[in-house]
């Protein structure tokens, strides 16, 4: 009886220690999450630049590998959604490096071209990852970045392994391997502009990002996203949502206001996922120009 009592006391003490360590870890993650959120633009900052927008930001854990970014440089408005490798703690640390890289490229180096900005961020990341002889080839960032010139009604886009979606009935852009047009009855077409095949952080000698400049009309809509929504597994099908269904969803909600679009996207994701574990961080930024 005495042996059992001592054993129970030991087990209880160990359990208390485990609970204490778990609580400390949870508090640490919560504090790190609050610090990470400091780099994200505040809602009023986004609204000032893009009054007609929605932002669906849904990390898998408290710490996220996704982030969004906006800046105003002279007459240009810059907007981006980025997806860093993985999720959780490691990915969240990478977001801070990449976020600062974007700010450095624009504010310190004075770059305005999306392709040139991302090229500079790639250099910054490679320098960072190779510091002190270390080299991390499996760490990187996929990103969609747009520069919007409202005065001349032009949009310039560059993407590293991420596309840009545009809904417009008057978009003047030639269809080729990097640009596809999707139609749905009683709606304006959606154009998917494919990003370059490289991720930021690539050390390839052939690294080069393409850039597209197009004329847009007032009322056109753009969507910047990570791949989290498309990669989410559904409870009923046990399959990924897939980008083709993402495109159908965007086509179907285009006539709704931005607030309603946000609600529909949120509901669609929750219904598809149900109680299945979330696959990845999810971010979708929609803007009516």
Coordinates of C-alpha atoms in Angstrom, one line a residue:
X1 CA 0.0 0.0 0.0
X2 CA 2.9 2.3 0.9
X3 CA 4.6 1.6 -2.5
X4 CA 1.3 2.4 -4.4
X5 CA 0.9 5.6 -2.4
X6 CA 4.5 6.8 -3.2
X7 CA 4.0 5.8 -6.9
X8 CA 0.8 7.8 -7.1
X9 CA 2.5 10.8 -5.5
X10 CA 5.4 10.6 -8.0
X11 CA 3.0 10.3 -11.0
X12 CA 1.0 13.3 -9.7
X13 CA 4.2 15.3 -9.3
X14 CA 5.3 14.4 -12.8
X15 CA 1.9 15.3 -14.2
X16 CA 2.0 18.7 -12.5
X17 CA 5.5 19.3 -13.9
X18 CA 4.2 18.4 -17.4
X19 CA 1.2 20.7 -17.0
X20 CA 3.4 23.5 -15.9
X21 CA 5.8 23.1 -18.8
X22 CA 2.8 22.9 -21.2
X23 CA 1.4 26.1 -19.8
X24 CA 4.7 27.9 -20.1
X25 CA 5.0 26.7 -23.7
X26 CA 1.5 27.9 -24.5
X27 CA 2.1 31.3 -23.0
X28 CA 5.4 31.5 -24.9
X29 CA 3.7 30.7 -28.2
X30 CA 0.9 33.2 -27.4
X31 CA 3.5 36.0 -26.8
X32 CA 5.4 35.1 -30.0
X33 CA 2.1 35.3 -31.9
X34 CA 1.4 38.8 -30.5
X35 CA 4.9 39.8 -31.6
X36 CA 4.4 38.4 -35.1
X37 CA 1.2 40.2 -35.5
X38 CA 3.0 43.5 -35.0
X39 CA 4.5 43.2 -38.5
X40 CA 1.1 42.8 -40.1
X41 CA -0.6 46.0 -41.5
X42 CA -3.4 47.2 -39.3
X43 CA -6.9 47.0 -40.7
X44 CA -7.2 50.8 -40.9
X45 CA -3.8 51.0 -42.8
X46 CA -5.2 48.5 -45.5
X47 CA -8.5 50.4 -45.7
X48 CA -6.7 53.7 -46.2
X49 CA -5.0 52.3 -49.3
X50 CA -7.7 49.8 -50.4
X51 CA -11.1 51.0 -49.1
X52 CA -13.0 48.2 -50.9
X53 CA -11.3 45.0 -49.8
X54 CA -11.6 41.9 -47.6
X55 CA -8.9 40.0 -45.8
X56 CA -9.3 36.3 -44.9
X57 CA -6.4 35.4 -42.7
X58 CA -6.7 32.0 -41.0
X59 CA -3.4 30.5 -39.6
X60 CA -3.2 26.8 -38.8
X61 CA -1.6 27.5 -35.5
X62 CA -1.3 30.7 -33.5
X63 CA 2.0 31.3 -35.3
X64 CA 1.7 31.6 -39.1
X65 CA 3.9 31.1 -42.2
X66 CA 1.6 33.4 -44.2
X67 CA 1.6 37.2 -44.0
X68 CA 0.2 40.1 -46.0
X69 CA 1.9 43.4 -46.7
X70 CA 1.0 46.9 -48.1
X71 CA 3.0 50.0 -48.8
X72 CA 2.5 53.3 -50.5
X73 CA 5.4 54.7 -52.5
X74 CA 4.7 58.0 -54.1
X75 CA 1.7 57.4 -56.4
X76 CA 2.1 53.7 -56.3
X77 CA 0.2 51.3 -53.9
X78 CA 1.9 47.9 -53.2
X79 CA 0.1 44.9 -52.0
X80 CA 1.3 41.3 -51.4
X81 CA 0.4 38.0 -49.9
X82 CA 3.3 35.7 -48.9
X83 CA 3.6 32.0 -47.9
X84 CA 6.8 31.0 -46.1
X85 CA 7.9 27.4 -46.0
X86 CA 6.0 25.3 -43.4
X87 CA 3.9 26.6 -40.6
X88 CA 4.3 27.2 -36.9
X89 CA 7.4 28.5 -35.1
X90 CA 10.0 28.0 -37.9
X91 CA 7.7 29.5 -40.6
X92 CA 6.8 32.5 -38.3
X93 CA 10.5 33.3 -37.9
X94 CA 10.9 33.3 -41.6
X95 CA 8.0 35.6 -42.1
X96 CA 9.8 38.3 -40.1
X97 CA 12.9 38.0 -42.3
X98 CA 10.9 38.1 -45.5
X99 CA 8.7 41.0 -44.3
X100 CA 11.8 43.0 -43.4
X101 CA 13.3 42.1 -46.8
X102 CA 10.3 43.7 -48.6
X103 CA 10.6 46.8 -46.6
X104 CA 14.3 47.1 -47.2
X105 CA 13.9 46.6 -51.0
X106 CA 11.3 49.4 -51.1
X107 CA 12.5 51.9 -48.5
X108 CA 16.3 51.5 -48.5
X109 CA 16.9 50.5 -52.1
X110 CA 14.0 52.6 -53.5
X111 CA 12.7 49.8 -55.8
X112 CA 9.1 50.1 -57.2
X113 CA 9.0 47.3 -59.8
X114 CA 7.5 44.1 -58.3
X115 CA 10.0 41.9 -60.1
X116 CA 12.9 44.0 -59.0
X117 CA 11.6 44.1 -55.4
X118 CA 11.3 40.3 -55.3
X119 CA 14.7 39.9 -56.9
X120 CA 16.2 42.0 -54.1
X121 CA 14.4 40.1 -51.4
X122 CA 15.8 36.9 -52.9
X123 CA 19.3 38.3 -52.6
X124 CA 18.6 39.4 -49.0
X125 CA 17.2 36.0 -48.1
X126 CA 20.1 34.2 -49.7
X127 CA 22.6 36.4 -47.8
X128 CA 20.7 35.7 -44.5
X129 CA 20.4 32.0 -45.1
X130 CA 24.1 31.6 -46.0
X131 CA 25.3 33.7 -43.0
X132 CA 28.4 32.2 -41.3
X133 CA 28.7 29.5 -44.0
X134 CA 25.3 28.0 -43.2
X135 CA 23.1 27.2 -46.1
X136 CA 19.4 26.3 -45.8
X137 CA 18.1 25.2 -49.2
X138 CA 14.7 24.0 -48.0
X139 CA 13.6 27.4 -46.6
X140 CA 11.8 29.9 -48.9
X141 CA 8.8 32.1 -49.7
X142 CA 6.1 32.0 -52.3
X143 CA 4.6 35.4 -52.9
X144 CA 2.3 37.4 -55.2
X145 CA 3.1 41.1 -55.3
X146 CA 1.2 43.9 -57.1
X147 CA 2.0 47.5 -57.8
X148 CA -1.1 49.6 -58.5
X149 CA -1.0 53.0 -60.3
X150 CA -4.4 54.5 -59.9
X151 CA -3.6 57.6 -61.8
X152 CA -2.7 55.7 -65.0
X153 CA -5.0 52.7 -64.2
X154 CA -2.2 50.2 -64.5
X155 CA -1.4 47.1 -62.4
X156 CA 2.0 45.5 -62.4
X157 CA 2.3 42.0 -61.1
X158 CA 5.1 39.6 -60.3
X159 CA 4.8 36.2 -58.5
X160 CA 7.1 33.6 -57.1
X161 CA 5.2 30.3 -57.4
X162 CA 1.9 32.1 -56.8
X163 CA -0.7 33.4 -59.3
X164 CA -2.7 36.5 -59.4
X165 CA -6.5 36.2 -60.0
X166 CA -8.3 39.1 -61.8
X167 CA -12.0 39.4 -62.6
X168 CA -12.8 41.9 -65.3
X169 CA -15.0 42.1 -68.4
X170 CA -12.6 44.5 -70.3
X171 CA -9.1 43.3 -69.4
X172 CA -6.7 43.8 -72.2
X173 CA -4.2 41.0 -71.9
X174 CA -3.1 38.3 -74.4
X175 CA -3.8 34.7 -73.5
X176 CA -0.8 32.4 -73.5
X177 CA 0.7 29.7 -71.3
X178 CA 1.0 32.1 -68.3
X179 CA -2.4 33.6 -68.6
X180 CA -5.6 31.6 -68.6
X181 CA -9.2 32.8 -68.9
X182 CA -12.1 31.2 -67.0
X183 CA -15.8 31.7 -67.6
X184 CA -19.0 31.1 -65.7
X185 CA -22.5 31.8 -66.8
X186 CA -23.8 35.4 -66.1
X187 CA -20.5 36.6 -64.8
X188 CA -17.3 38.4 -65.9
X189 CA -14.4 36.2 -66.7
X190 CA -11.6 35.5 -64.3
X191 CA -8.0 35.7 -65.5
X192 CA -5.3 33.6 -63.8
X193 CA -1.8 35.0 -64.3
X194 CA 0.7 32.3 -63.4
X195 CA 3.7 33.2 -61.3
X196 CA 7.3 32.3 -62.1
X197 CA 8.4 28.8 -61.1
X198 CA 11.0 30.0 -58.6
X199 CA 10.4 30.6 -54.9
X200 CA 12.1 33.5 -53.1
X201 CA 15.2 32.0 -51.5
X202 CA 16.3 30.2 -54.6
X203 CA 20.0 30.1 -55.3
X204 CA 19.6 29.1 -58.9
X205 CA 21.8 30.9 -61.4
X206 CA 18.7 31.0 -63.7
X207 CA 16.5 32.7 -61.1
X208 CA 14.3 35.3 -62.9
X209 CA 10.8 36.5 -62.2
X210 CA 8.5 37.7 -64.9
X211 CA 6.5 40.9 -64.6
X212 CA 3.1 41.7 -66.2
X213 CA 1.7 45.2 -66.6
X214 CA -1.9 45.5 -67.6
X215 CA -4.6 48.2 -67.9
X216 CA -7.5 47.8 -65.5
X217 CA -10.9 49.4 -65.2
X218 CA -12.6 50.8 -62.0
X219 CA -14.5 47.9 -60.5
X220 CA -12.1 45.1 -61.6
X221 CA -11.3 42.7 -58.7
X222 CA -8.0 41.1 -57.8
X223 CA -7.3 38.2 -55.4
X224 CA -4.0 37.4 -53.8
X225 CA -3.7 34.2 -51.9
X226 CA -1.5 31.5 -50.3
X227 CA -2.1 27.9 -51.3
X228 CA -3.7 27.0 -48.0
X229 CA -7.3 27.1 -49.1
X230 CA -6.8 25.0 -52.2
X231 CA -4.7 22.5 -50.3
X232 CA -7.3 21.9 -47.5
X233 CA -8.7 18.4 -47.2
X234 CA -12.4 18.0 -47.0
X235 CA -14.2 15.7 -44.5
X236 CA -16.7 14.3 -47.0
X237 CA -14.4 13.8 -50.0
X238 CA -11.0 13.3 -48.2
X239 CA -9.6 15.3 -51.1
X240 CA -8.0 18.7 -51.4
X241 CA -10.2 21.7 -52.3
X242 CA -8.0 22.4 -55.4
X243 CA -7.4 25.6 -57.2
X244 CA -10.0 24.9 -59.9
X245 CA -12.7 25.0 -57.2
X246 CA -11.1 28.1 -55.8
X247 CA -11.5 29.8 -59.2
X248 CA -15.2 28.6 -59.4
X249 CA -15.8 30.1 -55.9
X250 CA -14.3 33.5 -56.9
X251 CA -16.3 33.5 -60.1
X252 CA -19.5 32.8 -58.2
X253 CA -19.1 35.5 -55.5
X254 CA -17.9 38.4 -57.8
X255 CA -21.2 40.3 -57.7
X256 CA -21.2 40.4 -53.9
X257 CA -19.7 43.2 -51.9
X258 CA -16.3 42.6 -50.2
X259 CA -17.8 42.0 -46.8
X260 CA -20.2 39.3 -48.2
X261 CA -17.4 37.7 -50.2
X262 CA -15.4 37.4 -47.0
X263 CA -18.3 35.7 -45.2
X264 CA -18.9 33.3 -48.1
X265 CA -15.2 32.3 -48.3
X266 CA -15.1 31.8 -44.5
X267 CA -18.3 29.6 -44.6
X268 CA -17.1 27.6 -47.6
X269 CA -13.8 26.8 -45.9
X270 CA -15.4 25.8 -42.7
X271 CA -18.0 23.6 -44.4
X272 CA -15.4 21.9 -46.5
X273 CA -13.0 21.3 -43.7
X274 CA -15.6 20.5 -41.0
X275 CA -13.8 18.8 -38.2
X276 CA -10.8 17.7 -40.3
X277 CA -7.4 19.1 -39.1
X278 CA -6.5 22.3 -41.0
X279 CA -3.8 21.5 -43.5
X280 CA -2.0 24.8 -43.7
X281 CA -2.2 28.5 -43.1
X282 CA -4.8 30.3 -45.2
X283 CA -4.7 33.8 -46.5
X284 CA -6.8 35.5 -49.2
X285 CA -6.8 39.2 -49.9
X286 CA -9.5 40.5 -52.3
X287 CA -9.6 44.1 -53.6
X288 CA -12.1 45.8 -55.8
X289 CA -10.1 48.4 -57.7

